[in-house]
Protein backbone atom coordinates (compact mmCIF):
# COMPACT_ATOMS: atom_id res chain seq x y z
CA UNK A 1 0.00 0.00 0.00
CA UNK A 2 2.78 2.47 0.93
CA UNK A 3 6.39 2.73 2.10
CA UNK A 4 7.26 5.35 4.69
CA UNK A 5 10.01 6.30 7.11
CA UNK A 6 9.93 7.35 10.74
CA UNK A 7 12.69 9.41 12.35
CA UNK A 8 14.51 8.17 15.44
CA UNK A 9 17.66 9.27 17.28
CA UNK A 10 19.97 7.52 14.80
CA UNK A 11 18.28 8.58 11.54
CA UNK A 12 15.29 6.97 9.88
CA UNK A 13 13.61 3.58 9.97
CA UNK A 14 11.66 2.31 6.97
CA UNK A 15 8.26 0.62 7.13
CA UNK A 16 5.67 -0.76 4.70
CA UNK A 17 1.93 -0.54 5.30
CA UNK A 18 -0.23 -3.29 3.82
CA UNK A 19 -4.01 -3.52 3.57
CA UNK A 20 -5.25 -6.93 4.72
CA UNK A 21 -8.14 -8.53 2.85
CA UNK A 22 -11.42 -8.90 4.72
CA UNK A 23 -10.91 -12.68 4.79
CA UNK A 24 -7.88 -12.06 7.06
CA UNK A 25 -9.62 -9.55 9.30
CA UNK A 26 -9.18 -6.41 7.20
CA UNK A 27 -7.35 -3.32 8.34
CA UNK A 28 -3.80 -2.13 7.81
CA UNK A 29 -0.66 -3.83 9.11
CA UNK A 30 2.72 -2.07 9.35
CA UNK A 31 5.86 -4.15 8.73
CA UNK A 32 9.31 -2.99 9.77
CA UNK A 33 11.91 -3.25 6.98
CA UNK A 34 15.04 -3.05 9.16
CA UNK A 35 16.52 -5.67 11.48
CA UNK A 36 16.61 -5.36 15.25
CA UNK A 37 18.03 -7.34 18.19
CA UNK A 38 15.12 -9.82 18.14
CA UNK A 39 15.86 -10.64 14.49
CA UNK A 40 19.55 -11.12 15.29
CA UNK A 41 18.72 -13.42 18.22
CA UNK A 42 16.60 -15.71 16.06
CA UNK A 43 19.04 -15.44 13.11
CA UNK A 44 16.43 -13.86 10.84
CA UNK A 45 17.90 -11.73 8.05
CA UNK A 46 15.00 -9.33 7.55
CA UNK A 47 16.60 -7.36 4.72
CA UNK A 48 17.01 -10.58 2.75
CA UNK A 49 13.59 -12.09 3.49
CA UNK A 50 11.18 -9.13 3.58
CA UNK A 51 10.77 -7.37 0.24
CA UNK A 52 9.86 -3.67 0.34
CA UNK A 53 8.44 -4.04 -3.19
CA UNK A 54 6.18 -7.06 -3.60
CA UNK A 55 6.79 -9.48 -6.51
CA UNK A 56 3.25 -8.71 -7.75
CA UNK A 57 4.04 -4.96 -8.01
CA UNK A 58 4.29 -3.69 -11.59
CA UNK A 59 7.77 -2.23 -10.97
CA UNK A 60 9.22 -5.34 -9.34
CA UNK A 61 10.57 -7.12 -12.44
CA UNK A 62 12.47 -4.09 -13.71
CA UNK A 63 13.97 -3.31 -10.31
CA UNK A 64 14.78 -6.88 -9.30
CA UNK A 65 16.81 -7.65 -12.41
CA UNK A 66 19.05 -4.65 -11.60
CA UNK A 67 19.63 -5.68 -7.98
CA UNK A 68 22.70 -7.89 -8.47
CA UNK A 69 24.41 -5.25 -10.60
CA UNK A 70 23.65 -2.53 -8.05
CA UNK A 71 24.92 -4.63 -5.14
CA UNK A 72 28.06 -5.55 -7.06
CA UNK A 73 28.80 -1.91 -7.90
CA UNK A 74 28.16 -0.82 -4.30
CA UNK A 75 30.45 -3.54 -2.96
CA UNK A 76 33.24 -2.58 -5.39
CA UNK A 77 32.91 1.08 -4.41
CA UNK A 78 32.94 0.18 -0.69
CA UNK A 79 36.19 -1.72 -1.27
CA UNK A 80 37.82 1.57 -2.34
CA UNK A 81 36.90 3.35 0.91
CA UNK A 82 39.81 3.89 3.26
CA UNK A 83 38.79 2.54 6.69
CA UNK A 84 35.24 2.30 5.36
CA UNK A 85 34.89 6.08 5.29
CA UNK A 86 33.24 8.02 2.50
CA UNK A 87 35.45 9.93 0.10
CA UNK A 88 33.25 13.01 0.42
CA UNK A 89 30.74 14.69 2.73
CA UNK A 90 27.10 15.33 1.86
CA UNK A 91 24.76 13.50 -0.46
CA UNK A 92 25.50 15.69 -3.50
CA UNK A 93 29.24 15.14 -3.23
CA UNK A 94 28.75 11.43 -2.60
CA UNK A 95 26.52 11.21 -5.69
CA UNK A 96 29.23 12.95 -7.73
CA UNK A 97 31.76 10.50 -6.29
CA UNK A 98 29.55 7.55 -7.28
CA UNK A 99 29.08 8.92 -10.80
CA UNK A 100 32.83 9.45 -11.16
CA UNK A 101 33.44 5.89 -10.00
CA UNK A 102 30.88 4.56 -12.50
CA UNK A 103 32.51 6.52 -15.35
CA UNK A 104 35.91 5.12 -14.37
CA UNK A 105 34.61 1.53 -14.27
CA UNK A 106 32.87 1.92 -17.64
CA UNK A 107 35.97 3.52 -19.18
CA UNK A 108 38.16 0.65 -18.01
CA UNK A 109 35.68 -1.90 -19.36
CA UNK A 110 35.58 -0.12 -22.72
CA UNK A 111 39.37 0.08 -22.92
CA UNK A 112 39.79 -3.60 -22.05
CA UNK A 113 37.07 -4.64 -24.47
CA UNK A 114 38.57 -2.64 -27.36
CA UNK A 115 41.98 -4.31 -26.81
CA UNK A 116 40.49 -7.83 -26.80
CA UNK A 117 41.00 -9.99 -29.85
CA UNK A 118 37.93 -10.12 -32.11
CA UNK A 119 35.91 -13.32 -31.99
CA UNK A 120 36.26 -15.67 -34.94
CA UNK A 121 33.13 -16.00 -37.05
PDB file of C-alpha atoms in Angstrom:
ATOM      1  CA  UNK A   1       0.000   0.000   0.000  1.00  0.00           C
ATOM      2  CA  UNK A   2       2.780   2.474   0.934  1.00  0.00           C
ATOM      3  CA  UNK A   3       6.387   2.726   2.100  1.00  0.00           C
ATOM      4  CA  UNK A   4       7.261   5.355   4.693  1.00  0.00           C
ATOM      5  CA  UNK A   5      10.010   6.301   7.111  1.00  0.00           C
ATOM      6  CA  UNK A   6       9.934   7.352  10.745  1.00  0.00           C
ATOM      7  CA  UNK A   7      12.689   9.408  12.354  1.00  0.00           C
ATOM      8  CA  UNK A   8      14.507   8.168  15.438  1.00  0.00           C
ATOM      9  CA  UNK A   9      17.657   9.268  17.276  1.00  0.00           C
ATOM     10  CA  UNK A  10      19.972   7.517  14.796  1.00  0.00           C
ATOM     11  CA  UNK A  11      18.276   8.579  11.540  1.00  0.00           C
ATOM     12  CA  UNK A  12      15.292   6.971   9.879  1.00  0.00           C
ATOM     13  CA  UNK A  13      13.614   3.584   9.966  1.00  0.00           C
ATOM     14  CA  UNK A  14      11.660   2.315   6.967  1.00  0.00           C
ATOM     15  CA  UNK A  15       8.255   0.619   7.129  1.00  0.00           C
ATOM     16  CA  UNK A  16       5.668  -0.756   4.699  1.00  0.00           C
ATOM     17  CA  UNK A  17       1.926  -0.538   5.304  1.00  0.00           C
ATOM     18  CA  UNK A  18      -0.225  -3.294   3.817  1.00  0.00           C
ATOM     19  CA  UNK A  19      -4.007  -3.524   3.573  1.00  0.00           C
ATOM     20  CA  UNK A  20      -5.252  -6.928   4.720  1.00  0.00           C
ATOM     21  CA  UNK A  21      -8.143  -8.526   2.850  1.00  0.00           C
ATOM     22  CA  UNK A  22     -11.417  -8.896   4.723  1.00  0.00           C
ATOM     23  CA  UNK A  23     -10.910 -12.675   4.789  1.00  0.00           C
ATOM     24  CA  UNK A  24      -7.881 -12.064   7.059  1.00  0.00           C
ATOM     25  CA  UNK A  25      -9.621  -9.551   9.301  1.00  0.00           C
ATOM     26  CA  UNK A  26      -9.184  -6.415   7.199  1.00  0.00           C
ATOM     27  CA  UNK A  27      -7.348  -3.318   8.340  1.00  0.00           C
ATOM     28  CA  UNK A  28      -3.803  -2.130   7.805  1.00  0.00           C
ATOM     29  CA  UNK A  29      -0.660  -3.833   9.105  1.00  0.00           C
ATOM     30  CA  UNK A  30       2.718  -2.072   9.346  1.00  0.00           C
ATOM     31  CA  UNK A  31       5.857  -4.148   8.725  1.00  0.00           C
ATOM     32  CA  UNK A  32       9.309  -2.990   9.772  1.00  0.00           C
ATOM     33  CA  UNK A  33      11.911  -3.254   6.980  1.00  0.00           C
ATOM     34  CA  UNK A  34      15.036  -3.052   9.165  1.00  0.00           C
ATOM     35  CA  UNK A  35      16.525  -5.672  11.476  1.00  0.00           C
ATOM     36  CA  UNK A  36      16.609  -5.363  15.254  1.00  0.00           C
ATOM     37  CA  UNK A  37      18.026  -7.336  18.194  1.00  0.00           C
ATOM     38  CA  UNK A  38      15.122  -9.819  18.138  1.00  0.00           C
ATOM     39  CA  UNK A  39      15.859 -10.639  14.485  1.00  0.00           C
ATOM     40  CA  UNK A  40      19.546 -11.124  15.289  1.00  0.00           C
ATOM     41  CA  UNK A  41      18.720 -13.417  18.224  1.00  0.00           C
ATOM     42  CA  UNK A  42      16.595 -15.707  16.056  1.00  0.00           C
ATOM     43  CA  UNK A  43      19.039 -15.435  13.109  1.00  0.00           C
ATOM     44  CA  UNK A  44      16.428 -13.860  10.841  1.00  0.00           C
ATOM     45  CA  UNK A  45      17.900 -11.731   8.053  1.00  0.00           C
ATOM     46  CA  UNK A  46      14.998  -9.327   7.545  1.00  0.00           C
ATOM     47  CA  UNK A  47      16.599  -7.358   4.720  1.00  0.00           C
ATOM     48  CA  UNK A  48      17.011 -10.583   2.752  1.00  0.00           C
ATOM     49  CA  UNK A  49      13.592 -12.089   3.488  1.00  0.00           C
ATOM     50  CA  UNK A  50      11.178  -9.134   3.581  1.00  0.00           C
ATOM     51  CA  UNK A  51      10.774  -7.373   0.239  1.00  0.00           C
ATOM     52  CA  UNK A  52       9.856  -3.667   0.342  1.00  0.00           C
ATOM     53  CA  UNK A  53       8.441  -4.040  -3.188  1.00  0.00           C
ATOM     54  CA  UNK A  54       6.181  -7.056  -3.603  1.00  0.00           C
ATOM     55  CA  UNK A  55       6.789  -9.479  -6.505  1.00  0.00           C
ATOM     56  CA  UNK A  56       3.251  -8.707  -7.748  1.00  0.00           C
ATOM     57  CA  UNK A  57       4.039  -4.963  -8.014  1.00  0.00           C
ATOM     58  CA  UNK A  58       4.290  -3.686 -11.595  1.00  0.00           C
ATOM     59  CA  UNK A  59       7.766  -2.228 -10.975  1.00  0.00           C
ATOM     60  CA  UNK A  60       9.221  -5.343  -9.335  1.00  0.00           C
ATOM     61  CA  UNK A  61      10.570  -7.119 -12.443  1.00  0.00           C
ATOM     62  CA  UNK A  62      12.468  -4.086 -13.707  1.00  0.00           C
ATOM     63  CA  UNK A  63      13.969  -3.314 -10.310  1.00  0.00           C
ATOM     64  CA  UNK A  64      14.778  -6.881  -9.302  1.00  0.00           C
ATOM     65  CA  UNK A  65      16.814  -7.653 -12.413  1.00  0.00           C
ATOM     66  CA  UNK A  66      19.053  -4.655 -11.596  1.00  0.00           C
ATOM     67  CA  UNK A  67      19.631  -5.681  -7.980  1.00  0.00           C
ATOM     68  CA  UNK A  68      22.703  -7.892  -8.467  1.00  0.00           C
ATOM     69  CA  UNK A  69      24.413  -5.247 -10.597  1.00  0.00           C
ATOM     70  CA  UNK A  70      23.651  -2.532  -8.050  1.00  0.00           C
ATOM     71  CA  UNK A  71      24.916  -4.635  -5.137  1.00  0.00           C
ATOM     72  CA  UNK A  72      28.064  -5.554  -7.064  1.00  0.00           C
ATOM     73  CA  UNK A  73      28.804  -1.914  -7.897  1.00  0.00           C
ATOM     74  CA  UNK A  74      28.156  -0.816  -4.305  1.00  0.00           C
ATOM     75  CA  UNK A  75      30.454  -3.538  -2.963  1.00  0.00           C
ATOM     76  CA  UNK A  76      33.243  -2.585  -5.387  1.00  0.00           C
ATOM     77  CA  UNK A  77      32.905   1.078  -4.408  1.00  0.00           C
ATOM     78  CA  UNK A  78      32.939   0.184  -0.694  1.00  0.00           C
ATOM     79  CA  UNK A  79      36.188  -1.723  -1.266  1.00  0.00           C
ATOM     80  CA  UNK A  80      37.817   1.570  -2.342  1.00  0.00           C
ATOM     81  CA  UNK A  81      36.903   3.348   0.908  1.00  0.00           C
ATOM     82  CA  UNK A  82      39.814   3.892   3.265  1.00  0.00           C
ATOM     83  CA  UNK A  83      38.791   2.537   6.694  1.00  0.00           C
ATOM     84  CA  UNK A  84      35.239   2.296   5.363  1.00  0.00           C
ATOM     85  CA  UNK A  85      34.894   6.077   5.287  1.00  0.00           C
ATOM     86  CA  UNK A  86      33.235   8.018   2.503  1.00  0.00           C
ATOM     87  CA  UNK A  87      35.448   9.929   0.101  1.00  0.00           C
ATOM     88  CA  UNK A  88      33.249  13.012   0.415  1.00  0.00           C
ATOM     89  CA  UNK A  89      30.742  14.690   2.732  1.00  0.00           C
ATOM     90  CA  UNK A  90      27.101  15.328   1.863  1.00  0.00           C
ATOM     91  CA  UNK A  91      24.759  13.498  -0.462  1.00  0.00           C
ATOM     92  CA  UNK A  92      25.498  15.690  -3.505  1.00  0.00           C
ATOM     93  CA  UNK A  93      29.240  15.144  -3.225  1.00  0.00           C
ATOM     94  CA  UNK A  94      28.747  11.433  -2.603  1.00  0.00           C
ATOM     95  CA  UNK A  95      26.522  11.213  -5.687  1.00  0.00           C
ATOM     96  CA  UNK A  96      29.227  12.947  -7.732  1.00  0.00           C
ATOM     97  CA  UNK A  97      31.763  10.503  -6.290  1.00  0.00           C
ATOM     98  CA  UNK A  98      29.548   7.549  -7.277  1.00  0.00           C
ATOM     99  CA  UNK A  99      29.076   8.920 -10.801  1.00  0.00           C
ATOM    100  CA  UNK A 100      32.830   9.449 -11.162  1.00  0.00           C
ATOM    101  CA  UNK A 101      33.442   5.893  -9.999  1.00  0.00           C
ATOM    102  CA  UNK A 102      30.881   4.556 -12.504  1.00  0.00           C
ATOM    103  CA  UNK A 103      32.508   6.521 -15.346  1.00  0.00           C
ATOM    104  CA  UNK A 104      35.908   5.122 -14.365  1.00  0.00           C
ATOM    105  CA  UNK A 105      34.614   1.526 -14.273  1.00  0.00           C
ATOM    106  CA  UNK A 106      32.872   1.921 -17.635  1.00  0.00           C
ATOM    107  CA  UNK A 107      35.970   3.523 -19.175  1.00  0.00           C
ATOM    108  CA  UNK A 108      38.162   0.646 -18.008  1.00  0.00           C
ATOM    109  CA  UNK A 109      35.681  -1.901 -19.358  1.00  0.00           C
ATOM    110  CA  UNK A 110      35.575  -0.116 -22.721  1.00  0.00           C
ATOM    111  CA  UNK A 111      39.375   0.077 -22.922  1.00  0.00           C
ATOM    112  CA  UNK A 112      39.788  -3.601 -22.046  1.00  0.00           C
ATOM    113  CA  UNK A 113      37.073  -4.635 -24.469  1.00  0.00           C
ATOM    114  CA  UNK A 114      38.569  -2.645 -27.356  1.00  0.00           C
ATOM    115  CA  UNK A 115      41.978  -4.314 -26.807  1.00  0.00           C
ATOM    116  CA  UNK A 116      40.494  -7.829 -26.796  1.00  0.00           C
ATOM    117  CA  UNK A 117      41.002  -9.993 -29.850  1.00  0.00           C
ATOM    118  CA  UNK A 118      37.928 -10.118 -32.112  1.00  0.00           C
ATOM    119  CA  UNK A 119      35.912 -13.316 -31.990  1.00  0.00           C
ATOM    120  CA  UNK A 120      36.258 -15.665 -34.939  1.00  0.00           C
ATOM    121  CA  UNK A 121      33.134 -16.002 -37.051  1.00  0.00           C
TER     122      UNK A 121
END
